[in-house]
CSV table of C-alpha atoms in Angstrom, one decimal:
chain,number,residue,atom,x,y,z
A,185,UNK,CA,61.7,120.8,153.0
A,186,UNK,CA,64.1,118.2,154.5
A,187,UNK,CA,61.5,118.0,158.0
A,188,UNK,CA,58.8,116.6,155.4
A,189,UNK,CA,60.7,113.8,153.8
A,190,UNK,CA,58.5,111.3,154.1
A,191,UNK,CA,56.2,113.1,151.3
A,192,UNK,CA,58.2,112.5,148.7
A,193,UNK,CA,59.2,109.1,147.1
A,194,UNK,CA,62.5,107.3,148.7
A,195,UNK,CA,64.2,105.3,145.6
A,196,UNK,CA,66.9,103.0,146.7
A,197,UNK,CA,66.5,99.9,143.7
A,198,UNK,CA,68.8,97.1,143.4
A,199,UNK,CA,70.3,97.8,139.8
A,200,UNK,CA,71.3,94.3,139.9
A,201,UNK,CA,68.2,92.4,138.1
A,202,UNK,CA,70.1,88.9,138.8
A,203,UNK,CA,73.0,87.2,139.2
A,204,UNK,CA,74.4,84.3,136.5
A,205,UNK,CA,77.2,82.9,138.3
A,206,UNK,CA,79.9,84.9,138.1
A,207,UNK,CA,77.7,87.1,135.7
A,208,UNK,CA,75.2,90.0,136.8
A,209,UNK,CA,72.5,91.1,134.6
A,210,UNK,CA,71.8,94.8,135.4
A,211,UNK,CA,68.3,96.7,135.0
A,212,UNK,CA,70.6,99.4,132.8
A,213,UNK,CA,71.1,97.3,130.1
A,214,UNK,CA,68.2,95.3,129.8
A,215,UNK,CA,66.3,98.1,129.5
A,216,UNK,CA,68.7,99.0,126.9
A,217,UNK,CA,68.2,95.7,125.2
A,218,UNK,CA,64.1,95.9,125.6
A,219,UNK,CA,64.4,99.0,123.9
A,220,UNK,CA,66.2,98.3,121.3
A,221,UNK,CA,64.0,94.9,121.0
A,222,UNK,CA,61.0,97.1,120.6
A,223,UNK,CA,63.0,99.5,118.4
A,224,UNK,CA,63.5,96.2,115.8
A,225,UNK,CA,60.2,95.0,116.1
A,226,UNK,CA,58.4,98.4,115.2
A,227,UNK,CA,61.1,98.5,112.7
A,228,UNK,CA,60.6,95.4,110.9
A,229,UNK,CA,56.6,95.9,110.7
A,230,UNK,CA,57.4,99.4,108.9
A,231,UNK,CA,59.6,97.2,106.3
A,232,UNK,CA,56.9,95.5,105.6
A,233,UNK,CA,54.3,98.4,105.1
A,234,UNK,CA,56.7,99.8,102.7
A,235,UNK,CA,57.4,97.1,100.8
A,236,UNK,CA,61.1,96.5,101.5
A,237,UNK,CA,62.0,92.9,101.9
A,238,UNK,CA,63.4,90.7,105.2
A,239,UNK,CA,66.7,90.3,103.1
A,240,UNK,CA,67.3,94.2,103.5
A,241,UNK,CA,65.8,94.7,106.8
A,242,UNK,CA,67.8,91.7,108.5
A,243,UNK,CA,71.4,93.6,108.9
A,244,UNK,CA,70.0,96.4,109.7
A,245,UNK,CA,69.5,96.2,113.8
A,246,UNK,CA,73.0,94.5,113.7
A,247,UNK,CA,74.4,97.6,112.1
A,248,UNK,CA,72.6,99.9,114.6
A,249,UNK,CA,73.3,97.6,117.7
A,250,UNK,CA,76.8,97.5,117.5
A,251,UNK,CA,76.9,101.5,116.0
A,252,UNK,CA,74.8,102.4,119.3
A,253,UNK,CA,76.6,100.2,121.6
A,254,UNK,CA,80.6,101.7,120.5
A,255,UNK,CA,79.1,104.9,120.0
A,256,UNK,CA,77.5,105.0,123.3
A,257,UNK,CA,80.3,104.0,125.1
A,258,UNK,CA,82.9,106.1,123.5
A,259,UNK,CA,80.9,109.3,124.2
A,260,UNK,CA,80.4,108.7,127.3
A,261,UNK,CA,84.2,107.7,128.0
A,262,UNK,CA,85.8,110.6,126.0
A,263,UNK,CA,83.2,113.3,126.7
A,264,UNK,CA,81.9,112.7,130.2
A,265,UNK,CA,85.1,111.0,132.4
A,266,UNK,CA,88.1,111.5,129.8
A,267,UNK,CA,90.6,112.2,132.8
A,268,UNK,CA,89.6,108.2,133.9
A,269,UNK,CA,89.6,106.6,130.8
A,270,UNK,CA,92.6,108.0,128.4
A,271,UNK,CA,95.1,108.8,131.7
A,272,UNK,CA,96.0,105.0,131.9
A,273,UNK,CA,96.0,101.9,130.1
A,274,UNK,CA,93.9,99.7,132.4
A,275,UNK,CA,91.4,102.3,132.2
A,276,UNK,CA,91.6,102.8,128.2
A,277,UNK,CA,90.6,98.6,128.4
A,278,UNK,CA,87.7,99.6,130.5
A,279,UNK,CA,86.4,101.8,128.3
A,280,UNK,CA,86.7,99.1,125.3
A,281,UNK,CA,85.5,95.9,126.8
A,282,UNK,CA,83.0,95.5,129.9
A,283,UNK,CA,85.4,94.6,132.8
A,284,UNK,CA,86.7,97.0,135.8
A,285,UNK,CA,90.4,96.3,137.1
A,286,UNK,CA,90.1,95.4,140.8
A,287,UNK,CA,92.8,96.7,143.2
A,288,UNK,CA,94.4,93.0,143.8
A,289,UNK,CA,95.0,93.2,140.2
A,290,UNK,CA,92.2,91.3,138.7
A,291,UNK,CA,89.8,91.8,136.0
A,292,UNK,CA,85.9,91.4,136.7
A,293,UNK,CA,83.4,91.7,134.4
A,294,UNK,CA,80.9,94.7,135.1
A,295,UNK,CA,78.8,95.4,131.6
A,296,UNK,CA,79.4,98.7,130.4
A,297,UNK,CA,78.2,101.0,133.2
A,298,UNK,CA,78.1,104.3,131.3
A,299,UNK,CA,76.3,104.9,127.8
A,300,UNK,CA,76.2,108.2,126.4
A,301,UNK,CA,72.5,108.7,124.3
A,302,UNK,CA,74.4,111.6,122.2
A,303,UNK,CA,77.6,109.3,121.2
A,304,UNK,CA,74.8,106.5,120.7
A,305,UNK,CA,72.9,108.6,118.2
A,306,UNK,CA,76.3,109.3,116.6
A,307,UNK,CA,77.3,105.7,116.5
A,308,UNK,CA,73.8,105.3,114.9
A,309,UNK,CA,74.4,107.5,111.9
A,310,UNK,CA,77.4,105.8,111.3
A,311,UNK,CA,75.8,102.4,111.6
A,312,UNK,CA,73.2,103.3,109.2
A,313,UNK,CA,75.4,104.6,106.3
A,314,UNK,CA,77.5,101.5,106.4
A,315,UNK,CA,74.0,99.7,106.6
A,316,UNK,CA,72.8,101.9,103.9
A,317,UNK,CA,76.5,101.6,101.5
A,318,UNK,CA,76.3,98.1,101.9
A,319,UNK,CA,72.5,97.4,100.8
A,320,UNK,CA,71.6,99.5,99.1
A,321,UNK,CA,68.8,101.1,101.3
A,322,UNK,CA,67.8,104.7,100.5
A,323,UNK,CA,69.6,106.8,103.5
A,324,UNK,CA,66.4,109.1,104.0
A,325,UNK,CA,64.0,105.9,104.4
A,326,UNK,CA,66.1,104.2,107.1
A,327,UNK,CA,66.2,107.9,108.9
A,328,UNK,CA,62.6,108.2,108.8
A,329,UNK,CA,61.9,104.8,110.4
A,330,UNK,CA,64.6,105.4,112.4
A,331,UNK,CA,62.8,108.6,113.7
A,332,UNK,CA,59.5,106.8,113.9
A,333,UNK,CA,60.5,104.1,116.5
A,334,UNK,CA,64.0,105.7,118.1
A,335,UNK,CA,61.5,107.5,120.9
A,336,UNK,CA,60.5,104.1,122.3
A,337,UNK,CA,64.4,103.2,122.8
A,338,UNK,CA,64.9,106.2,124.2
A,339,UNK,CA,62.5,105.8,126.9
A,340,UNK,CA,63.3,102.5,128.1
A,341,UNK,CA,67.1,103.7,128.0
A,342,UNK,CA,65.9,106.4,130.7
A,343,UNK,CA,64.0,104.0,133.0
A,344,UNK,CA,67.1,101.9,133.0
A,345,UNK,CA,69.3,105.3,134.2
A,346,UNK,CA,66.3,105.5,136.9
A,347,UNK,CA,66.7,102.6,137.8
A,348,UNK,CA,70.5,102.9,138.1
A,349,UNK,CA,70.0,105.9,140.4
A,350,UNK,CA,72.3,108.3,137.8
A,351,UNK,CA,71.7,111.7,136.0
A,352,UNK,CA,69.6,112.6,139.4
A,353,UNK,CA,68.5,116.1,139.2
A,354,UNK,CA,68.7,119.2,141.5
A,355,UNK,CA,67.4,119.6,144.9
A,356,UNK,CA,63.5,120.2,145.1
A,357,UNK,CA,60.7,120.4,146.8
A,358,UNK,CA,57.9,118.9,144.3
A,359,UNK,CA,55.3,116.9,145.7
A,360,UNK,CA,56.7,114.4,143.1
A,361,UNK,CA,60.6,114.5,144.1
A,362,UNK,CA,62.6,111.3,144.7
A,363,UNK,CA,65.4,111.0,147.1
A,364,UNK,CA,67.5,108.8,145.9
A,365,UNK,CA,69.0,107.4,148.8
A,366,UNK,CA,72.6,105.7,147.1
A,367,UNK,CA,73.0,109.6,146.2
A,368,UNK,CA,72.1,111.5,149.4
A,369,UNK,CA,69.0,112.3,151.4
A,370,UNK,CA,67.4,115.1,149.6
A,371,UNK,CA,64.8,115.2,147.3
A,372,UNK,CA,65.4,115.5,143.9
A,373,UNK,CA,63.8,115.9,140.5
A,374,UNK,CA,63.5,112.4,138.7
A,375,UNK,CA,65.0,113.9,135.4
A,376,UNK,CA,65.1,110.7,133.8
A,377,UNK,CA,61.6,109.6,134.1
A,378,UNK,CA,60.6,113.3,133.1
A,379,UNK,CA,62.7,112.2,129.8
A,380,UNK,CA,61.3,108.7,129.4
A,381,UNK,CA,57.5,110.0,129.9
A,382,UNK,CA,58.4,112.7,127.2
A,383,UNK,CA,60.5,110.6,125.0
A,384,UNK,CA,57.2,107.9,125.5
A,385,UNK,CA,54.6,111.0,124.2
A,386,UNK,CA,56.7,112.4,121.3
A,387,UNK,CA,57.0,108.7,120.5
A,388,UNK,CA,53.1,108.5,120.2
A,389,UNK,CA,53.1,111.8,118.6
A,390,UNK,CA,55.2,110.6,115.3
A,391,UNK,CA,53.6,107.3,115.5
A,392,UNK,CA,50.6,109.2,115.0
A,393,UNK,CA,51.6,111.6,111.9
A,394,UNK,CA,52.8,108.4,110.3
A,395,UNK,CA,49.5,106.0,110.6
A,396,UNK,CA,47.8,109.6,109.1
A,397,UNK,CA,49.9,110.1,106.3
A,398,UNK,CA,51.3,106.1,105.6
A,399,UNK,CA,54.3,104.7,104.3
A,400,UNK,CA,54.3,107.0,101.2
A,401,UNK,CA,55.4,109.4,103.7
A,402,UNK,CA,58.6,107.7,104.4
A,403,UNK,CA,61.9,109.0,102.8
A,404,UNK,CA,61.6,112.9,102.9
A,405,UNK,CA,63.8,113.3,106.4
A,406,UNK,CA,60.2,114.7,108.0
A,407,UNK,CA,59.9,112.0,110.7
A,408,UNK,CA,63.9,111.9,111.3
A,409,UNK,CA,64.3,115.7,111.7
A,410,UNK,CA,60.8,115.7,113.8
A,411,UNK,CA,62.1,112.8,116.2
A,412,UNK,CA,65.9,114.9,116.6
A,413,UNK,CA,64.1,118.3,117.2
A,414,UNK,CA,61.5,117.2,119.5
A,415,UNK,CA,63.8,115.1,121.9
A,416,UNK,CA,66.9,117.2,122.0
A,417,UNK,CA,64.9,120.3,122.4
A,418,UNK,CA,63.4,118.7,125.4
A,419,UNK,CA,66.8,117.3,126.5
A,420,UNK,CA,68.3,120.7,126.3
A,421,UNK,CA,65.8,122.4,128.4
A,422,UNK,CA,65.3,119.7,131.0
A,423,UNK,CA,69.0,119.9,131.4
A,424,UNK,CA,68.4,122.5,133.8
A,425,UNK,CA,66.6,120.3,136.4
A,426,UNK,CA,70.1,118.0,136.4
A,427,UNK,CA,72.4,118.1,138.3
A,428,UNK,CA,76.0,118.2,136.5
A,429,UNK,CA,77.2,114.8,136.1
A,430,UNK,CA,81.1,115.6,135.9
A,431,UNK,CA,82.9,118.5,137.8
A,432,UNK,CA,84.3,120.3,134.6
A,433,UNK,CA,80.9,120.9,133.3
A,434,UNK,CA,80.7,123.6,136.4
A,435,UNK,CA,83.0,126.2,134.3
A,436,UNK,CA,81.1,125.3,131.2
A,437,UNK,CA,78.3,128.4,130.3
A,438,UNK,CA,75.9,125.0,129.6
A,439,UNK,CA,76.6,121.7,130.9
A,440,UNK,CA,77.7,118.5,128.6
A,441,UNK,CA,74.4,117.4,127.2
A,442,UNK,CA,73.1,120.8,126.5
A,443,UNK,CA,75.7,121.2,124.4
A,444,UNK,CA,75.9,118.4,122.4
A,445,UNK,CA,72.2,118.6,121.7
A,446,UNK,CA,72.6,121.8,119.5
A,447,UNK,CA,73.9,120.2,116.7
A,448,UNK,CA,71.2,117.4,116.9
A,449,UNK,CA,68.5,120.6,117.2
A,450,UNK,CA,70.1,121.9,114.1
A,451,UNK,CA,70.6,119.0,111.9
A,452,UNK,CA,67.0,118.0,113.3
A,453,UNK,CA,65.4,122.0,112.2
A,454,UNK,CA,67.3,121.8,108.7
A,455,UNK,CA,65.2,118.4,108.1
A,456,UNK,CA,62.1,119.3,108.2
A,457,UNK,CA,62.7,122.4,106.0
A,458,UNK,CA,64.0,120.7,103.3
A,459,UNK,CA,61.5,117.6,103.8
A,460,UNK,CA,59.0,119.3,101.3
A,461,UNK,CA,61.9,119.3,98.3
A,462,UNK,CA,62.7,115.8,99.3
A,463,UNK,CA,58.9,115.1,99.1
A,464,UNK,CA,58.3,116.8,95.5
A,465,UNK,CA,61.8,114.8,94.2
A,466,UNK,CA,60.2,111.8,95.0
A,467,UNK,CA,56.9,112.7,93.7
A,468,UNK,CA,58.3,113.1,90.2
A,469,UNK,CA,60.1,110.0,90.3
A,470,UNK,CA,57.3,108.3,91.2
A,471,UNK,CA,55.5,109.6,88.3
């Protein structure tokens, strides 16, 4: 396998997209923001389908944005490297505010590097029933556009960890493996574009359902609990191509992600079932 190296494709990107001064903007997180751009764009054309005015859709990706953003980076911090980030205070900063203490004592600014997409989609729920207390928005209609355009984030979110070179996945010897060369020399299953090409098709999928059924649809948890099962099903499965990203998930029976997905998998199941009540409660007020 190692003798035929050159078959496979050598990945090595600069996840630096450019330098502002002192500033670097990172492929990471603009493919976070593109995705979330897209995200609020899809989102405010479904507002509009359904009726629901720019005065209640405005808040709304401010609410998410900043739920995804602290949510992201506290799961990551506290489940992933807690032994770095809640051991000392210089650390505890880093994982608040987007700097790295140098060893001469300095503080530069890095971005956040390290976003967790479980303590993201936590942060999200949060963000949307404040969004939802505040303006009155029905909880189940902003989870079902969520679930319509949330597998479009998802993906760019994954081409930004390819590009970063991180969540690599186990040694391999597909025609199709990268080596990615700031890791080691052997080739390796691209997990992350295996999760933005799914994330990219289950995406299609619900847009799909919803352009058959329209924006009557909206409101009965289907397309929240179908976006949650499909994608954390697939991330729990495809967490067996991975390689573990932190050493204590090697005594763990399944690593990290795997098991925060079960609860999403659950809470995803139990939506769909009970989408058809939802649907006939809404039917009779309708009527």
């Amino acid at each position: 396998m190692i003798a035929n190296l050159l078959n496979y494709i050598v990945w090595d990107p600069d996840p630096i997209l450019a330098h502002l001064g002192p500033m670097t903007i990172r492929y990471y997180s603009t493919c976070w923001m593109i995705g979330l751009l897209l995200g609020y764009l899809l989102m405010s054309k479904l507002y509009k389908q359904q009726g629901l005015s720019d005065e209640k859709f405005s808040p709304l990706f401010l609410y998410i944005f900043i739920g995804v953003l602290i949510g992201g980076r506290l799961g990551h911090c506290i489940f992933y490297q807690p032994e770095y980030f809640l051991t000392q205070w210089d650390h505890f900063i880093e994982m608040l505010i987007p700097v790295h203490h140098m060893p001469d004592g300095s503080w530069k600014f890095t971005g956040y590097e390290g976003l967790s997409s479980h303590g993201g989609v936590f942060g999200m729920f949060i963000g949307i029933w404040l969004y939802c207390r505040n303006m009155k928005v029905s909880g189940w209609v902003v989870l079902d556009n969520m679930g319509i355009c949330s597998g479009i984030t998802a993906t760019f979110i994954r081409l930004g960890n390819l590009m970063n070179s991180e969540i690599i996945g186990k040694v391999t010897d597909v025609p199709w493996a990268f080596i990615f060369v700031r890791e080691d020399q052997y080739p390796r299953h691209p997990g992350q574009l295996y999760e933005a090409l799914a994330y990219f098709c289950f995406f299609l999928l619900i847009l799909f359902i919803y352009k058959k059924r329209g924006p009557k649809s909206v409101g009965t948890g289907f397309y929240f609990g179908l976006c949650l099962t499909l994608i954390f099903t697939f991330r729990f499965f495809i967490e067996y191509t991975k390689e573990i990203q932190v050493a204590f998930e090697a005594g763990l029976p399944m690593d990290m992600g795997q098991i925060l997905s079960i609860p999403l998998i659950i809470a995803g199941v139990w939506s769909i079932a009970s989408s058809t009540k939802r649907a006939k409660e809404k039917n009779v007020e309708a009527k």
